[in-house]
Amino acid sequence: GAGVSQSPSNKVTEKGKDVELRCDPISGHTALYWYRQRLGQGLEFLIYFQGNSAPDKSGLPSDRFSAERTGESVSTLTIQRTQQEDSAVYLCASSLVAPPLHFGNGTRLTVT
Amino acid sequence: GDSVTQMEGPVTLSEEAFLTINCTYTATGYPSLFWYVQYPGEGLQLLLKATKADDKGSNKGFEATYRKETTSFHLEKGSVQVSDSAVYFCALSTDDYKLSFGAGTTVTVRA
């Protein structure tokens, strides 16, 4: 079956603009995660959705970051007023309930 | 909080060499431990896992043993191939959903 799909694969934006990143999880996976991977660094947890429960937003670095998920389907991660330090690969992952996670190929965001 | 420390890279070695990537962790409770691999141009994928002390995870010739006494989960492979060139991430989970990752170790295997 299809894996986790993320779009776009690459995004270049100007500082101050808003961007929206999309994630299509594996069908039937109730859990969805967003991580950020800065160059040369490990993965930083951003946000976690599980079914209709309240999301765990503890990893969002600032109020410029937000994410939504409708039910058990698509999720969008929005970054408002982008800054250069937001440049990173944004990874989405899904799982049935708990780890192991299945990752998408990521969206490489470059803020100029 | 929970954290993972893994051997810094990059690591370069020849085909058929022995590979070890060290990973130690700090966690409350009893974490599950994972190794993920990211091949060039691909997404992260689970390589192996262990859920309790003394468990050994294995896959594709790689092995790692959950050592509670040393809080370690070192990854080993006895004879690497060029196709093993990738970035390897150690990770843990203590609350059944959130994974904490190490910084990753880049491995390059030369023919």
Short mmCIF file of C-alpha atoms in Angstrom, two decimals:
data_model
loop_
_atom_site.label_atom_id
_atom_site.label_comp_id
_atom_site.label_asym_id
_atom_site.label_seq_id
_atom_site.Cartn_x
_atom_site.Cartn_y
_atom_site.Cartn_z
CA GLY A 1 0.00 0.00 0.00
CA ALA A 2 0.99 3.65 -0.25
CA GLY A 3 3.30 5.09 2.35
CA VAL A 4 3.20 8.47 4.04
CA SER A 5 3.05 11.17 1.41
CA GLN A 6 4.26 14.72 1.94
CA SER A 7 3.97 17.75 -0.28
CA PRO A 8 5.65 19.75 -1.52
CA SER A 9 8.96 17.93 -1.48
CA ASN A 10 10.80 21.24 -1.65
CA LYS A 11 9.68 24.74 -0.77
CA VAL A 12 11.63 27.96 -1.06
CA THR A 13 10.02 31.00 0.48
CA GLU A 14 10.93 34.52 1.41
CA LYS A 15 11.35 35.55 5.01
CA GLY A 16 8.06 36.77 6.42
CA LYS A 17 5.82 34.69 4.17
CA ASP A 18 3.49 31.97 5.42
CA VAL A 19 3.90 28.36 4.29
CA GLU A 20 1.69 25.31 4.48
CA LEU A 21 3.05 21.77 4.45
CA ARG A 22 0.84 18.77 3.82
CA CYS A 23 0.96 15.20 5.04
CA ASP A 24 -1.13 12.22 3.88
CA PRO A 25 -0.72 9.41 6.41
CA ILE A 26 -1.02 5.72 5.71
CA SER A 27 -4.67 4.75 5.53
CA GLY A 28 -5.92 3.44 8.86
CA HIS A 29 -3.13 4.95 10.92
CA THR A 30 -4.66 6.83 13.81
CA ALA A 31 -1.47 8.49 15.02
CA LEU A 32 0.27 11.27 13.11
CA TYR A 33 3.47 13.09 14.02
CA TRP A 34 5.40 16.10 12.76
CA TYR A 35 9.16 16.32 13.32
CA ARG A 36 11.74 18.85 12.21
CA GLN A 37 15.27 17.98 11.16
CA ARG A 38 17.71 20.84 10.97
CA LEU A 39 20.93 20.38 9.04
CA GLY A 40 23.35 18.22 11.00
CA GLN A 41 20.95 17.76 13.90
CA GLY A 42 18.60 15.10 15.16
CA LEU A 43 14.87 15.07 14.79
CA GLU A 44 12.89 17.48 16.93
CA PHE A 45 9.38 16.48 17.90
CA LEU A 46 6.82 19.14 16.97
CA ILE A 47 3.29 17.81 17.38
CA TYR A 48 1.33 14.56 17.74
CA PHE A 49 -2.25 13.71 16.80
CA GLN A 50 -4.06 10.60 17.97
CA GLY A 51 -7.56 10.06 16.66
CA ASN A 52 -9.94 12.66 18.01
CA SER A 53 -7.93 13.32 21.17
CA ALA A 54 -6.44 16.73 21.88
CA PRO A 55 -3.06 16.95 20.11
CA ASP A 56 0.24 17.08 21.98
CA LYS A 57 1.64 20.43 20.84
CA SER A 58 4.49 20.51 23.34
CA GLY A 59 7.19 20.56 20.66
CA LEU A 60 5.99 23.53 18.64
CA PRO A 61 8.81 26.09 18.88
CA SER A 62 6.66 29.23 18.76
CA ASP A 63 3.15 30.46 18.16
CA ARG A 64 4.04 30.96 14.50
CA PHE A 65 3.73 27.19 14.15
CA SER A 66 0.38 25.44 14.05
CA ALA A 67 -0.97 22.16 12.74
CA GLU A 68 -4.35 20.71 12.00
CA ARG A 69 -5.68 17.29 11.32
CA THR A 70 -9.23 16.37 10.47
CA GLY A 71 -10.14 13.00 11.91
CA GLU A 72 -7.63 10.39 10.82
CA SER A 73 -6.77 11.93 7.48
CA VAL A 74 -4.61 14.67 6.06
CA SER A 75 -2.64 17.03 8.28
CA THR A 76 -1.26 20.46 7.46
CA LEU A 77 1.58 22.20 9.27
CA THR A 78 1.49 25.97 8.91
CA ILE A 79 4.38 28.30 9.63
CA GLN A 80 3.49 31.98 9.71
CA ARG A 81 5.92 34.83 9.11
CA THR A 82 8.75 32.44 8.31
CA GLN A 83 12.24 33.13 9.60
CA GLN A 84 15.56 31.86 8.32
CA GLU A 85 15.93 29.59 11.35
CA ASP A 86 12.81 27.75 10.19
CA SER A 87 14.82 26.30 7.30
CA ALA A 88 14.83 22.54 7.82
CA VAL A 89 13.36 19.29 6.60
CA TYR A 90 9.89 18.80 8.04
CA LEU A 91 9.03 15.14 8.47
CA CYS A 92 5.63 13.61 8.92
CA ALA A 93 5.09 10.12 10.27
CA SER A 94 2.11 7.94 11.06
CA SER A 95 1.52 4.77 13.04
CA LEU A 96 -1.35 2.50 13.94
CA VAL A 97 -1.43 3.54 17.58
CA ALA A 98 2.12 3.65 18.91
CA PRO A 99 5.67 3.38 17.51
CA PRO A 100 7.20 2.21 15.26
CA LEU A 101 6.58 5.20 13.05
CA HIS A 102 6.37 5.22 9.28
CA PHE A 103 7.95 8.34 7.85
CA GLY A 104 7.37 10.31 4.70
CA ASN A 105 10.25 11.66 2.63
CA GLY A 106 9.87 15.11 4.14
CA THR A 107 9.49 18.66 2.89
CA ARG A 108 12.72 20.61 2.60
CA LEU A 109 11.92 24.21 3.53
CA THR A 110 14.36 26.97 2.66
CA VAL A 111 13.67 30.49 3.90
CA THR A 112 15.65 33.14 2.04
CA GLY B 1 13.78 14.58 30.18
CA ASP B 2 14.35 11.68 27.86
CA SER B 3 17.37 11.90 25.58
CA VAL B 4 19.51 9.83 23.27
CA THR B 5 23.22 10.26 22.65
CA GLN B 6 24.78 8.52 19.72
CA MET B 7 28.23 8.32 18.27
CA GLU B 8 29.12 11.29 16.13
CA GLY B 9 30.01 10.71 12.55
CA PRO B 10 30.73 10.62 9.85
CA VAL B 11 31.95 7.07 9.79
CA THR B 12 33.76 5.79 6.71
CA LEU B 13 34.75 2.18 6.33
CA SER B 14 35.51 -0.43 3.72
CA GLU B 15 33.23 -3.20 2.53
CA GLU B 16 33.18 -6.25 4.80
CA ALA B 17 34.40 -4.21 7.77
CA PHE B 18 32.73 -4.43 11.18
CA LEU B 19 30.44 -1.56 12.09
CA THR B 20 29.49 -0.36 15.56
CA ILE B 21 27.47 2.76 16.27
CA ASN B 22 27.21 3.56 19.96
CA CYS B 23 23.95 4.74 21.47
CA THR B 24 23.21 5.53 25.10
CA TYR B 25 20.05 6.91 26.58
CA THR B 26 18.58 8.72 29.56
CA ALA B 27 14.97 8.01 30.36
CA THR B 28 12.45 7.76 33.14
CA GLY B 29 10.77 4.41 33.32
CA TYR B 30 11.46 1.63 30.87
CA PRO B 31 11.74 2.85 27.31
CA SER B 32 11.37 0.99 24.06
CA LEU B 33 14.45 1.43 21.89
CA PHE B 34 14.71 1.73 18.12
CA TRP B 35 17.18 2.13 15.32
CA TYR B 36 15.97 3.96 12.22
CA VAL B 37 17.86 4.23 8.94
CA GLN B 38 17.66 6.86 6.23
CA TYR B 39 19.08 5.78 2.87
CA PRO B 40 20.07 8.51 0.39
CA GLY B 41 16.98 10.16 -1.08
CA GLU B 42 14.57 8.14 1.05
CA GLY B 43 12.55 8.64 4.22
CA LEU B 44 13.44 7.22 7.61
CA GLN B 45 12.50 3.61 8.07
CA LEU B 46 12.57 1.34 11.06
CA LEU B 47 15.61 -0.94 11.09
CA LEU B 48 15.08 -2.79 14.37
CA LYS B 49 13.64 -2.42 17.84
CA ALA B 50 13.73 -3.83 21.37
CA THR B 51 11.08 -3.31 24.01
CA LYS B 52 12.62 -4.68 27.20
CA ALA B 53 15.96 -5.31 28.84
CA ASP B 54 18.16 -7.97 27.24
CA ASP B 55 16.02 -8.08 24.11
CA LYS B 56 18.00 -8.24 20.89
CA GLY B 57 16.61 -6.60 17.80
CA SER B 58 17.92 -7.76 14.42
CA ASN B 59 17.31 -7.05 10.77
CA LYS B 60 19.33 -7.05 7.53
CA GLY B 61 22.38 -8.37 9.38
CA PHE B 62 22.25 -5.57 11.96
CA GLU B 63 21.83 -6.29 15.66
CA ALA B 64 21.37 -4.26 18.82
CA THR B 65 20.87 -5.46 22.39
CA TYR B 66 18.93 -3.51 25.01
CA ARG B 67 21.34 -3.14 27.95
CA LYS B 68 19.58 -1.68 30.94
CA GLU B 69 22.64 -1.80 33.19
CA THR B 70 24.63 0.41 30.82
CA THR B 71 21.60 2.24 29.34
CA SER B 72 22.86 1.40 25.88
CA PHE B 73 21.57 0.08 22.55
CA HIS B 74 24.63 -0.13 20.32
CA LEU B 75 24.11 -1.05 16.67
CA GLU B 76 26.43 -3.63 15.10
CA LYS B 77 26.94 -5.34 11.79
CA GLY B 78 29.66 -7.85 11.15
CA SER B 79 30.29 -7.23 7.46
CA VAL B 80 29.00 -4.05 5.85
CA GLN B 81 28.17 -3.51 2.21
CA VAL B 82 28.15 -0.39 0.07
CA SER B 83 24.35 -0.52 0.23
CA ASP B 84 24.53 0.06 4.00
CA SER B 85 25.67 3.63 3.39
CA ALA B 86 23.04 5.72 5.15
CA VAL B 87 22.27 7.85 8.17
CA TYR B 88 21.41 5.83 11.28
CA PHE B 89 19.29 7.20 14.12
CA CYS B 90 18.89 5.76 17.59
CA ALA B 91 15.56 6.56 19.26
CA LEU B 92 13.55 5.82 22.38
CA SER B 93 9.95 5.98 23.48
CA THR B 94 8.71 5.98 27.07
CA ASP B 95 5.11 7.09 26.74
CA ASP B 96 3.99 4.83 23.93
CA TYR B 97 3.86 7.54 21.34
CA LYS B 98 6.58 10.15 21.33
CA LEU B 99 9.99 9.20 19.97
CA SER B 100 13.15 11.01 21.06
CA PHE B 101 15.91 10.75 18.46
CA GLY B 102 19.66 10.99 18.54
CA ALA B 103 21.47 13.31 16.16
CA GLY B 104 22.13 10.60 13.59
CA THR B 105 25.35 8.99 12.39
CA THR B 106 26.32 9.12 8.74
CA VAL B 107 27.93 5.91 7.54
CA THR B 108 29.74 5.63 4.22
CA VAL B 109 30.94 2.25 3.02
CA ARG B 110 33.57 2.22 0.28
CA ALA B 111 33.90 -0.61 -2.22
#
